[in-house]
Coordinates of C-alpha atoms in Angstrom, one line a residue:
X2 CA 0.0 0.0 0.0
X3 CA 0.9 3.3 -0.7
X4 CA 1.9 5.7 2.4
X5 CA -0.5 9.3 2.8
X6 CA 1.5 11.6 3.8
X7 CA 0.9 15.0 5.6
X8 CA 3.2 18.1 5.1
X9 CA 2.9 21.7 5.5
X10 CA 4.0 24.1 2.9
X11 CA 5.7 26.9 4.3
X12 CA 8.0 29.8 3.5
X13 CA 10.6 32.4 5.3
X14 CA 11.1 35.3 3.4
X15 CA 10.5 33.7 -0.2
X16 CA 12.3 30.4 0.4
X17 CA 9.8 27.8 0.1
X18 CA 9.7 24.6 1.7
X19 CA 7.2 21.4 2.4
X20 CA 7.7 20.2 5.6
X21 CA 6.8 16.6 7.2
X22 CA 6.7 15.0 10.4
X23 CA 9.0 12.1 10.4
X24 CA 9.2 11.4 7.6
X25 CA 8.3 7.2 7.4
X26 CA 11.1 5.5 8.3
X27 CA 13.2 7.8 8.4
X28 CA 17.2 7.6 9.9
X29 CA 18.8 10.1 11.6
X30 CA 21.9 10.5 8.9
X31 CA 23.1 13.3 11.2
X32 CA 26.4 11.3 12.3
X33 CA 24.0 8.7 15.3
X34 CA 24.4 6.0 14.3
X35 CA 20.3 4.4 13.7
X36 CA 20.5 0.8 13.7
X37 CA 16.0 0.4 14.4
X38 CA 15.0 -2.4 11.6
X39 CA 13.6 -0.8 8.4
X40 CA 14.9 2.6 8.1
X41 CA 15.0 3.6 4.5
X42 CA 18.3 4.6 3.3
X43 CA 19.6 7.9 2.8
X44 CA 19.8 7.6 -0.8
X45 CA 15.7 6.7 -1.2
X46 CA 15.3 9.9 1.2
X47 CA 17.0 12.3 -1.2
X48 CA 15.3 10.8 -4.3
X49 CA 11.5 11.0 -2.7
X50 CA 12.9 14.7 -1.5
X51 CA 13.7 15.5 -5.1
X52 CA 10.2 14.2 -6.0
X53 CA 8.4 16.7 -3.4
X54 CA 10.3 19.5 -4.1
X55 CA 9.8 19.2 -8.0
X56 CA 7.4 22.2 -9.3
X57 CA 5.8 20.3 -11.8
X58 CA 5.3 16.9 -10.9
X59 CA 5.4 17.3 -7.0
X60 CA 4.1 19.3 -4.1
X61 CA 7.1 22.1 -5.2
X62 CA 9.8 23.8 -3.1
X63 CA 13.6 25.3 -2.3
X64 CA 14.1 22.9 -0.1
X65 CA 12.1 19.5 2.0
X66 CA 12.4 19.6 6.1
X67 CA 12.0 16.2 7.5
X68 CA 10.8 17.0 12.0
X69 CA 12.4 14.1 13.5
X70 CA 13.1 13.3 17.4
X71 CA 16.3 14.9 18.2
X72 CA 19.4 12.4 18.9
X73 CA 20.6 13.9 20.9
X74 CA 19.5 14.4 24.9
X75 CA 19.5 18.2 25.5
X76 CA 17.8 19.5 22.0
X77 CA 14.3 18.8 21.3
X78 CA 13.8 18.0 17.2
X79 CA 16.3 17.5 14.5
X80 CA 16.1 19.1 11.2
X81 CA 16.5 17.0 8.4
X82 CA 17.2 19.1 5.2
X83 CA 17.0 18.1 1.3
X84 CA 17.7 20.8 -1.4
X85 CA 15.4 20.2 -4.6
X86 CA 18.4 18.5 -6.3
X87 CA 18.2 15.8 -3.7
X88 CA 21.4 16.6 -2.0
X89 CA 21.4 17.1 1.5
X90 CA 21.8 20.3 3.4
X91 CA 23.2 20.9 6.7
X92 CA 21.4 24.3 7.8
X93 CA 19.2 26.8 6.4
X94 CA 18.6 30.0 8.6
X95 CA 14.9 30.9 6.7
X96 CA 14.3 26.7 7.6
X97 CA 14.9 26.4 10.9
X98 CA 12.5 29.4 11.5
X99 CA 9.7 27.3 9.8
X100 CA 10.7 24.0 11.9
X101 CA 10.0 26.1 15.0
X102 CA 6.7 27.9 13.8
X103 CA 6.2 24.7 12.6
X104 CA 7.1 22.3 16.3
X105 CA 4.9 25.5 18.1
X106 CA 1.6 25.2 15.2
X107 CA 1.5 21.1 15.5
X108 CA 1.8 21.3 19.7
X109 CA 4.7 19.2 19.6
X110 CA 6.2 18.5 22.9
X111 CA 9.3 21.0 23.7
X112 CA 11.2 20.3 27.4
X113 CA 13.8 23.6 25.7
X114 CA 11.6 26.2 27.6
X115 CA 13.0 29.2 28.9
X116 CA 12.0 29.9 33.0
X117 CA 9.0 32.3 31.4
X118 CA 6.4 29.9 29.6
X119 CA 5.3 32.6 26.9
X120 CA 8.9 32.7 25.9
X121 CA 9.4 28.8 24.1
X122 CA 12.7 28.1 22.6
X123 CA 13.5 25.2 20.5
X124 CA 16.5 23.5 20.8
X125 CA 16.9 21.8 16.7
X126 CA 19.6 20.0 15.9
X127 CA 21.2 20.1 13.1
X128 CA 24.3 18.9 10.7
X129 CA 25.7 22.1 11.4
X130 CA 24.9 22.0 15.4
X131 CA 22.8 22.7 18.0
X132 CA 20.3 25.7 16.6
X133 CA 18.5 27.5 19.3
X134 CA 15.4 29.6 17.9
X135 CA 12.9 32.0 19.8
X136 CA 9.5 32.3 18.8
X137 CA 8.7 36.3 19.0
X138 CA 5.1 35.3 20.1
X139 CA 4.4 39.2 20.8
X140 CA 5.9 40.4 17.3
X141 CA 4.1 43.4 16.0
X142 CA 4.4 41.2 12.5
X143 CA 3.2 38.3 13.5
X144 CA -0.9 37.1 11.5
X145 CA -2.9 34.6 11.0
X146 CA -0.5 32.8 8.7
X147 CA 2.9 34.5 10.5
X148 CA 4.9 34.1 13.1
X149 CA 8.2 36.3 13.7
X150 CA 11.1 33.9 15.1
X151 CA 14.1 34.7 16.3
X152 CA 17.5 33.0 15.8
X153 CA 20.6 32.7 17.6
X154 CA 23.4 32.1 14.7
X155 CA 26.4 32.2 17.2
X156 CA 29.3 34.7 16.2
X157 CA 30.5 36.3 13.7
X158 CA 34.0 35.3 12.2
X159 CA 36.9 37.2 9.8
X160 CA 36.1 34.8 6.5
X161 CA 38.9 32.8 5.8
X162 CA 40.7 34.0 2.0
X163 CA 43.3 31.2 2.9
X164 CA 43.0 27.8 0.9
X165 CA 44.2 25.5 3.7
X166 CA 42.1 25.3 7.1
X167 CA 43.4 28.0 9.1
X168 CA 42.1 29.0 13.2
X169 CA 39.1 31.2 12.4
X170 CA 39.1 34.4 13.7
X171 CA 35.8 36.0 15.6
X172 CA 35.1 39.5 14.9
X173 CA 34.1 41.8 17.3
X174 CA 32.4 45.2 16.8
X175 CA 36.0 46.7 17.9
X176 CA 38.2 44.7 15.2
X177 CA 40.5 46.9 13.2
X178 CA 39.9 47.6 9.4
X179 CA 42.9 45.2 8.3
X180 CA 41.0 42.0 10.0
X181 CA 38.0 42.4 7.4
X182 CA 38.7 44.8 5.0
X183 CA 39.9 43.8 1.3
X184 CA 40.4 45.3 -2.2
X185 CA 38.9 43.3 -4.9
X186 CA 40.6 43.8 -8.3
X187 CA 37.7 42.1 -11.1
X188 CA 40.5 40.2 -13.6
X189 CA 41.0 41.8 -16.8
X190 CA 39.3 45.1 -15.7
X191 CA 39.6 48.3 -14.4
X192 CA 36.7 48.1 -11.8
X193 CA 37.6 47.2 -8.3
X194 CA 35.6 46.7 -5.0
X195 CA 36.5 47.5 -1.3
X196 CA 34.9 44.5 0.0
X197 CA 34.4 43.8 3.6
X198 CA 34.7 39.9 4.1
X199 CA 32.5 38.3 6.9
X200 CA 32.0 34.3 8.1
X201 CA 28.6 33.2 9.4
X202 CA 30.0 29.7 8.8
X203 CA 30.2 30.4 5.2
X204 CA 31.6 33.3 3.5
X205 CA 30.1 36.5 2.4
X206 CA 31.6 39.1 0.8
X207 CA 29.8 42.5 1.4
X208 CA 30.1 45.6 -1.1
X209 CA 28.4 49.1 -0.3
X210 CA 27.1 50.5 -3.6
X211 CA 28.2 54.6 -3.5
X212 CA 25.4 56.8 -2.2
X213 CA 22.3 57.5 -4.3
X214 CA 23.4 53.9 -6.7
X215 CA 20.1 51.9 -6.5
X216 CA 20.3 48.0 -5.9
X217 CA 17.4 47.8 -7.8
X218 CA 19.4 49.0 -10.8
X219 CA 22.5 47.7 -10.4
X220 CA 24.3 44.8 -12.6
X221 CA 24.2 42.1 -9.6
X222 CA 23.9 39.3 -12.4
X223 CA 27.0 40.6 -14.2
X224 CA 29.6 41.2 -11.4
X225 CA 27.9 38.7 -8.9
X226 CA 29.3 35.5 -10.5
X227 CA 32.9 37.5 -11.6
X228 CA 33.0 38.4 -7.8
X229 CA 31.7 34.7 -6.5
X230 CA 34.6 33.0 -8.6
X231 CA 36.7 35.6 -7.9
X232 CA 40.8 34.1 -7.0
X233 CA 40.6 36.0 -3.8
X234 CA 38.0 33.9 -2.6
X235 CA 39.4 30.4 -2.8
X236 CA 35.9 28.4 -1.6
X237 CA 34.0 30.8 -3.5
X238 CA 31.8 33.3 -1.9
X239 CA 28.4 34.7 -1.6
X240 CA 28.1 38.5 -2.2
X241 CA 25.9 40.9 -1.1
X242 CA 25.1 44.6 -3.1
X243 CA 24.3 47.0 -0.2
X244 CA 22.4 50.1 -0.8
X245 CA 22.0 52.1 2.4
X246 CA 18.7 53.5 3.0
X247 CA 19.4 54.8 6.8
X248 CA 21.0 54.6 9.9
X249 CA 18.3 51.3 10.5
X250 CA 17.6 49.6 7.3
X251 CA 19.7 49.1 4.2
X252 CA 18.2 47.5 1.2
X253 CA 20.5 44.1 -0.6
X254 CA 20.6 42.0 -3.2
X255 CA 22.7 38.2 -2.3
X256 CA 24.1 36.7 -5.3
X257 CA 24.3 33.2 -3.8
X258 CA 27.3 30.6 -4.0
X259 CA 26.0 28.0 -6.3
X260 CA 22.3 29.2 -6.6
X261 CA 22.7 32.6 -8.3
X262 CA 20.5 35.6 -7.2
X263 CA 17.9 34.6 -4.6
X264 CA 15.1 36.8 -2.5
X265 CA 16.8 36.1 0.4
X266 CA 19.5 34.5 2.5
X267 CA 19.9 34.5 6.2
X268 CA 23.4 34.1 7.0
X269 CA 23.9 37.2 4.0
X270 CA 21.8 39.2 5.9
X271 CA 23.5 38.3 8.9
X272 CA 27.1 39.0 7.2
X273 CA 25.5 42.6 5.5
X274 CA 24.3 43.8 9.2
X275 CA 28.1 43.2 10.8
X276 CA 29.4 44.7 7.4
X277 CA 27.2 47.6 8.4
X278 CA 28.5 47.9 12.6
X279 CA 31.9 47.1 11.9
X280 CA 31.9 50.5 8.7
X281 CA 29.5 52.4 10.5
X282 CA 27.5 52.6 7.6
X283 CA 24.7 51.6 9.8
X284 CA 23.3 50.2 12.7
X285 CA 21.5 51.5 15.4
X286 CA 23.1 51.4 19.4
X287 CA 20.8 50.8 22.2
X288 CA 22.3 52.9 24.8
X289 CA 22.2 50.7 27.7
X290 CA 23.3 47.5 26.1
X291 CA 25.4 48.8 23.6
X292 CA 23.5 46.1 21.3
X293 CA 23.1 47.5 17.3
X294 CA 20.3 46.4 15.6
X295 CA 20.2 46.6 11.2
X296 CA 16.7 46.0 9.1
X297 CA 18.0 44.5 5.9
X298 CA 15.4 44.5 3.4
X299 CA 15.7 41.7 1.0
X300 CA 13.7 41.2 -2.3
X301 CA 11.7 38.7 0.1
X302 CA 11.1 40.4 3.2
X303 CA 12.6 42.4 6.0
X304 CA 15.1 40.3 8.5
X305 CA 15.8 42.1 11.7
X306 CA 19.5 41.6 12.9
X307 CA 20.8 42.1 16.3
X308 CA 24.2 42.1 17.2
X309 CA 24.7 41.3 20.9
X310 CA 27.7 43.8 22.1
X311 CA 28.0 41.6 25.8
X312 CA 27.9 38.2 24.2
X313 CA 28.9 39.1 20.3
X314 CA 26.5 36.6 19.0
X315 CA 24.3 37.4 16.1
X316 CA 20.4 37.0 16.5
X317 CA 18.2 37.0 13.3
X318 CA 14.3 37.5 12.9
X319 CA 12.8 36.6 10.3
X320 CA 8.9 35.5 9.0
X321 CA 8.2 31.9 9.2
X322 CA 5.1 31.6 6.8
X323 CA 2.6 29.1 6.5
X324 CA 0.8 28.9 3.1
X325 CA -1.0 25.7 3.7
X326 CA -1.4 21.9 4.6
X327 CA -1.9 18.8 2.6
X328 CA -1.3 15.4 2.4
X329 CA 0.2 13.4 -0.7
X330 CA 0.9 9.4 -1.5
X331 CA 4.1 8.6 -1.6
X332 CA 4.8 6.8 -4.8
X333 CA 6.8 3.5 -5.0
X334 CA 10.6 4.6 -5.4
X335 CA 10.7 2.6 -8.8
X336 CA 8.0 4.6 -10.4
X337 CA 9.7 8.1 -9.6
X338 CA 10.8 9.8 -12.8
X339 CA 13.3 12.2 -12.3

C-alpha cells in the first residue's frame, strides 16, 4: 500500500519549503548511528525529496524539512534538510525558523523552555549544530499565517581568503579595518571593489554600492558571479550589493554561492548587518546594552539583525510563513521519474 503523507507548505522570506513529520522510516543521517529495523536509506530519502520539491510533478519547493526526534538528549527535534536537487543540506537559517513555527503550530512536545512559559525556545539540531530559535510570540508582524522567530546564529568570524584550514578568527564590533577589509581587483578590468569579508559559517563578501546607486538597478547578475569566482575567494563566496537606506535599514541583493540571485539568504543578511557595525555605515546602538540592531530589506522580506555587544553573537528575525497543509501518496521509489 501506498503511504498518505501530511506536510505543511511553508515559506521564510520567499524560500519555500514542504515540511513533514518524520518522515516514514526515516534515519537520523546526522552522524547517530540508527541501527532500528527498516529505516530507509539515505539515498531513497534524497530521491522522494527530489520528487516533493519538483514544481511540476510534485508538491514544489527550495528545499524539504523532515521533523524528527532529536538524537541527541538536550535539543528537542532534528532538522532534516534536502535541497530540490536531492542533495542534503546541513542548515538553512529561513528553515529552521519554519521548523519552529512549525514544532509550536502542530503542539509538539518541547522540554527547551525558557524559566518564562510565553517565551518557548527550541533547541533543533542540526548537521551544522545545535540551533537555538525563539518564537517572538508578541511580534508586532506576526498574522494569521505568521509568526516572527528569532535566531541565535552564534558569532560572527573574519572569513577565511586562505586555501588550507586556518584557526578562524571572531570578529568583534571593535576589530581593526585590516581584520575584514579587502580590495577586490575584477580580472582583466579596471573596476575594483573594497569589499568587507564576513563568516557566518560560510563566506560572504559585502560591497556598499556609492550613495544615491540603487540596488534595484544595479548589474548584480554581471559582477555577482565574476566576484563569487573571484581568486581571492578560494571556496567561492556569496556576495551581497548594499544600498543604504538609513542609519536602520539598508536595502541588498545576495548573489548566492552556487544558486545565483535569490530573494533572500539568512546568514547574508547576517554577514551585511556586521558589514554595516563594523563601517559604520549603519546600525542602530541601544544605549544601555550597547547592542546594534540593522533592518535589511531583502527582495523577500525584512530580516531584523541584532548584534549582541555583551555576548557578540548574532540574532536574526525573520517570518516563518505558512501557506498551507496537505497530504500526498508517496509513490513506489521505482515509479519516480526524475
Amino acid at each position: 500500500t501506498m503511504a498518505r503523507l501530511s506536510f505543511t507548505k511553508m515559506h521564510g522570506a520567499g524560500n519555500d519549503f514542504v515540511v513533514f513529520h518524520d518522515f516514514p522510516q526515516t534515519s537520523s543521517f546526522s552522524g547517530v548511528p540508527d541501527t532500528s529495523p527498516g529505516t530507509m536509506p539515505l539515498s531513497s530519502l534524497q530521491k522522494y525529496s527530489k520528487f516533493v520539491a519538483d514544481r511540476k510533478m510534485g508538491v514544489g519547493c527550495d528545499q524539504v524539512i523532515i521533523v524528527r526526534p532529536s538524537p541527541v538528549p538536550d535539543l528537542d527535534y532534528e532538522m532534516l534538510i534536502f535541497n530540490n536537487d536531492g542533495s542534503q543540506a546541513a542548515m538553512c537559517g529561513n528553515g529552521v525558523r519554519c521548523f519552529s513555527k512549525y514544532i509550536l503550530d502542530h503542539g509538539l512536545s518541547c522540554f527547551a523552555r525558557s524559566p518564562s512559559s510565553d517565551f518557548p525556545h527550541h533547541g533543533v539540531h542540526t548537521l551544522a549544530g545545535p540551533v537555538h530559535c525563539y518564537p517572538a510570540l508578541k511580534h508586532a508582524r506576526n498574522s494569521v499565517t505568521n509568526m516572527m522567530v528569532t535566531v541565535n546564529m552564534g558569532p560572527p568570524y573574519v572569513m577565511d581568503l586562505k586555501d588550507e584550514e586556518v584557526v578562524v578568527k571572531e570578529l568583534a564590533m571593535t576589530s581593526p579595518r585590516e581584520m575584514w577589509s579587502r580590495e577586490v581587483q575584477l580580472p582583466g578590468s579596471s573596476v575594483s571593489f573594497k569589499v568587507v569579508c564576513v563568516s557566518m559559517g560560510n563566506p560572504h563578501a559585502v560591497i556598499f554600492l556609492p550613495q544615491g546607486t540603487k540596488v534595484s538597478e544595479y548589474p548584480v547578475e554581471e559582477y555577482g558571479p565574476l566576484l563569487e569566482r573571484h581568486e581571492k575567494f578560494p571556496r567561492r563566496a556569496n556576495i551581497e550589493f548594499v544600498e543604504v537606506l538609513s542609519l536602520s535599514d539598508v536595502r541588498v541583493r545576495v548573489w548566492e554561492r552556487g544558486a545565483g540571485e535569490t530573494l533572500a539568504c539568512g546568514t547574508g543578511a547576517c554577514g551585511v548587518a556586521v558589514a554595516c557595525i563594523l563601517t559604520d555605515n549603519a546600525g542602530v546602538i541601544d544605549s544601555t546594552t550597547q547592542d546594534r540592531r540593522v533592518n535589511v530589506h531583502m527582495p523577500g522580506g525584512i530580516l531584523e539583525i541584532d548584534w549582541k555587544h555583551k555576548e557578540n553573537r548574532i540574532y536574526k528575525s525573520g517570518p516563518a510563513t505558512e501557506v498551507f497543509r496537505g497530504e500526498m501518496l508517496l509513490p513506489d521509489l521505482k515509479s519516480i521519474q526524475l
